[in-house]
Coordinates of N, CA and C in Angstrom, one line a residue:
M397 N -15.6 -1.0 5.8 CA -15.4 -2.2 6.7 C -14.0 -2.7 6.5
S398 N -13.4 -3.0 7.6 CA -12.0 -3.5 7.6 C -12.0 -5.1 7.4
Q399 N -11.0 -5.5 6.6 CA -10.8 -6.9 6.4 C -9.6 -7.3 7.2
P400 N -9.6 -8.5 7.8 CA -8.4 -8.9 8.6 C -7.2 -9.2 7.7
S401 N -6.1 -9.0 8.3 CA -4.9 -9.3 7.5 C -4.5 -10.8 7.6
S402 N -3.8 -11.3 6.6 CA -3.4 -12.7 6.6 C -2.0 -12.8 7.2
P403 N -1.5 -14.0 7.5 CA -0.1 -14.1 8.1 C 0.9 -13.6 7.1
S404 N 0.6 -13.6 5.8 CA 1.6 -13.1 4.8 C 1.4 -11.7 4.4
E405 N 0.7 -10.9 5.3 CA 0.4 -9.5 5.0 C 1.1 -8.7 6.1
R406 N 1.9 -7.8 5.7 CA 2.5 -6.8 6.7 C 1.6 -5.6 6.8
V407 N 1.3 -5.2 8.0 CA 0.5 -4.0 8.2 C 1.4 -2.9 8.7
I408 N 1.2 -1.7 8.1 CA 2.0 -0.6 8.5 C 1.1 0.6 8.6
D409 N 1.1 1.2 9.8 CA 0.3 2.4 10.1 C 1.2 3.6 9.7
V410 N 0.9 4.2 8.6 CA 1.7 5.3 8.1 C 1.5 6.6 8.9
R411 N 0.5 6.6 9.7 CA 0.2 7.8 10.6 C 1.4 8.0 11.6
E412 N 2.1 6.9 11.8 CA 3.2 6.9 12.8 C 4.6 7.3 12.1
I413 N 4.6 7.6 10.8 CA 5.8 7.9 10.1 C 5.7 9.3 9.7
E414 N 6.9 10.0 9.8 CA 6.9 11.4 9.4 C 6.5 11.5 7.9
P415 N 5.6 12.4 7.6 CA 5.1 12.5 6.2 C 6.1 12.5 5.1
R416 N 7.3 13.2 5.3 CA 8.2 13.3 4.2 C 8.9 12.0 3.9
F417 N 8.8 11.0 4.8 CA 9.4 9.7 4.6 C 8.5 8.6 4.2
R418 N 7.2 8.9 4.2 CA 6.2 7.8 4.0 C 6.3 7.1 2.7
H419 N 6.2 7.9 1.6 CA 6.2 7.2 0.3 C 7.5 6.4 0.1
E420 N 8.6 6.9 0.4 CA 9.9 6.2 0.2 C 9.8 4.8 1.0
I421 N 9.4 4.9 2.2 CA 9.3 3.7 3.1 C 8.3 2.7 2.5
I422 N 7.2 3.1 2.0 CA 6.1 2.3 1.5 C 6.6 1.6 0.2
V423 N 7.3 2.4 -0.7 CA 7.8 1.8 -1.9 C 8.9 0.7 -1.6
R424 N 9.8 1.0 -0.7 CA 10.8 0.0 -0.3 C 10.1 -1.3 0.3
L425 N 9.2 -1.1 1.1 CA 8.5 -2.3 1.7 C 7.8 -3.1 0.6
F426 N 7.1 -2.4 -0.4 CA 6.4 -3.0 -1.5 C 7.4 -3.8 -2.3
E427 N 8.5 -3.2 -2.7 CA 9.5 -3.8 -3.6 C 10.1 -5.0 -2.9
N428 N 10.1 -5.1 -1.6 CA 10.7 -6.3 -0.9 C 9.7 -7.3 -0.4
L429 N 8.5 -7.2 -0.9 CA 7.5 -8.2 -0.6 C 7.8 -9.5 -1.2
M430 N 7.6 -10.6 -0.4 CA 7.8 -11.9 -1.0 C 6.6 -12.2 -1.9
P431 N 6.8 -13.2 -2.8 CA 5.6 -13.6 -3.6 C 4.5 -14.1 -2.7
E432 N 3.3 -13.8 -3.1 CA 2.1 -14.1 -2.4 C 1.9 -13.3 -1.2
A433 N 2.8 -12.4 -0.8 CA 2.6 -11.5 0.3 C 1.9 -10.2 -0.1
S434 N 1.4 -9.5 0.9 CA 0.8 -8.2 0.6 C 1.2 -7.2 1.7
L435 N 0.9 -6.0 1.5 CA 1.2 -4.9 2.4 C -0.1 -4.1 2.6
Q436 N -0.5 -4.0 3.9 CA -1.7 -3.2 4.2 C -1.2 -1.9 4.9
L437 N -1.7 -0.8 4.3 CA -1.4 0.5 4.8 C -2.6 1.1 5.6
I438 N -2.3 1.8 6.6 CA -3.4 2.5 7.4 C -3.0 3.9 7.4
A439 N -3.9 4.8 6.9 CA -3.6 6.2 6.8 C -4.8 7.0 7.3
D440 N -4.6 8.3 7.6 CA -5.6 9.2 8.1 C -6.2 10.1 7.0
H441 N -5.8 9.9 5.8 CA -6.4 10.7 4.7 C -6.4 9.8 3.4
P442 N -7.1 10.2 2.4 CA -7.1 9.4 1.2 C -5.7 9.3 0.5
P443 N -5.2 8.2 0.3 CA -3.8 8.1 -0.3 C -3.7 8.2 -1.8
R444 N -4.5 9.2 -2.3 CA -4.5 9.3 -3.8 C -3.1 9.7 -4.4
P445 N -2.3 10.5 -3.8 CA -0.9 10.8 -4.3 C -0.1 9.5 -4.4
L446 N -0.2 8.7 -3.3 CA 0.6 7.4 -3.3 C 0.1 6.5 -4.4
R447 N -1.2 6.4 -4.6 CA -1.7 5.6 -5.7 C -1.2 6.0 -7.0
H448 N -1.2 7.3 -7.3 CA -0.7 7.9 -8.5 C 0.7 7.5 -8.7
Q449 N 1.5 7.7 -7.7 CA 2.9 7.3 -7.7 C 3.1 5.8 -8.1
F450 N 2.3 5.0 -7.5 CA 2.4 3.5 -7.8 C 2.0 3.3 -9.3
E451 N 0.9 3.9 -9.7 CA 0.5 3.8 -11.1 C 1.6 4.2 -12.1
M452 N 2.3 5.3 -11.8 CA 3.4 5.7 -12.7 C 4.6 4.8 -12.6
R453 N 4.9 4.3 -11.4 CA 6.1 3.5 -11.2 C 5.9 2.0 -11.6
Y454 N 4.7 1.4 -11.3 CA 4.5 0.0 -11.5 C 3.5 -0.4 -12.6
G455 N 2.7 0.6 -13.1 CA 1.7 0.3 -14.1 C 0.8 -0.8 -13.7
D456 N 0.7 -1.8 -14.5 CA -0.2 -2.9 -14.1 C 0.4 -4.0 -13.2
G457 N 1.6 -3.7 -12.7 CA 2.3 -4.6 -11.9 C 2.0 -4.6 -10.4
F458 N 0.9 -4.0 -10.0 CA 0.4 -4.0 -8.6 C -1.1 -4.0 -8.6
R459 N -1.6 -4.4 -7.4 CA -3.0 -4.4 -7.2 C -3.3 -3.5 -6.0
W460 N -4.2 -2.6 -6.1 CA -4.5 -1.6 -5.0 C -6.0 -1.9 -4.6
T461 N -6.2 -2.3 -3.4 CA -7.5 -2.6 -2.9 C -7.9 -1.8 -1.7
Y462 N -8.9 -1.0 -1.8 CA -9.4 -0.3 -0.6 C -10.1 -1.3 0.3
L463 N -9.7 -1.3 1.6 CA -10.4 -2.1 2.6 C -11.3 -1.3 3.5
E464 N -10.9 0.0 3.6 CA -11.7 1.0 4.3 C -11.4 2.3 3.7
E465 N -12.5 3.1 3.6 CA -12.3 4.4 2.9 C -12.9 5.5 3.7
G466 N -12.3 5.9 4.8 CA -12.6 7.0 5.6 C -14.0 6.9 6.4
P467 N -14.4 8.0 7.0 CA -13.8 9.3 6.9 C -12.6 9.6 7.7
E468 N -12.3 8.7 8.7 CA -11.2 9.0 9.6 C -10.0 8.1 9.3
V469 N -10.2 6.9 8.8 CA -9.2 5.9 8.5 C -9.3 5.3 7.1
W470 N -8.2 5.2 6.4 CA -8.2 4.6 5.1 C -7.3 3.4 5.3
R471 N -7.7 2.2 4.7 CA -6.9 1.0 4.7 C -6.8 0.5 3.3
V472 N -5.6 0.3 2.9 CA -5.3 -0.2 1.5 C -4.4 -1.4 1.5
R473 N -4.8 -2.4 0.7 CA -3.9 -3.6 0.5 C -3.2 -3.4 -0.8
L474 N -1.9 -3.6 -0.8 CA -1.0 -3.6 -2.0 C -0.5 -4.9 -2.2
E475 N -0.5 -5.4 -3.5 CA 0.0 -6.7 -3.8 C 0.7 -6.6 -5.2
H476 N 1.7 -7.4 -5.4 CA 2.3 -7.5 -6.7 C 1.4 -8.3 -7.6
V477 N 1.3 -8.0 -8.9 CA 0.6 -8.7 -9.9 C 1.6 -9.3 -10.8
C478 N 1.5 -10.6 -10.9 CA 2.5 -11.3 -11.8 C 2.2 -11.0 -13.3
Q479 N 3.2 -10.6 -14.0 CA 3.1 -10.3 -15.4 C 4.0 -11.3 -16.2
G480 N 3.6 -11.5 -17.4 CA 4.4 -12.3 -18.3 C 3.8 -13.7 -18.5
G481 N 4.5 -14.5 -19.1 CA 4.0 -15.9 -19.5 C 4.3 -16.9 -18.4
I482 N 4.0 -18.1 -18.6 CA 4.2 -19.2 -17.7 C 5.6 -19.8 -18.0
D483 N 6.3 -20.1 -17.0 CA 7.7 -20.7 -17.2 C 7.6 -22.1 -17.6

């Protein structure tokens, strides 16, 4: 079941991006998210390789939430997770 996006959430349909450029574009968009913002991805297959790439690159610094899990469409919400102490 799909959840609506918020005004601070950018939605990108990766089905419209040439496969060889998808991960690079997604990483750049994620790295440029404003605090409290999120990125919602729409894909036509399970994005397991992308999730593995994010786990390797960001560790616990991101949140990955499935909003829809196939069989034809996958939706994932990506968010930064604040790490460290309080200023």
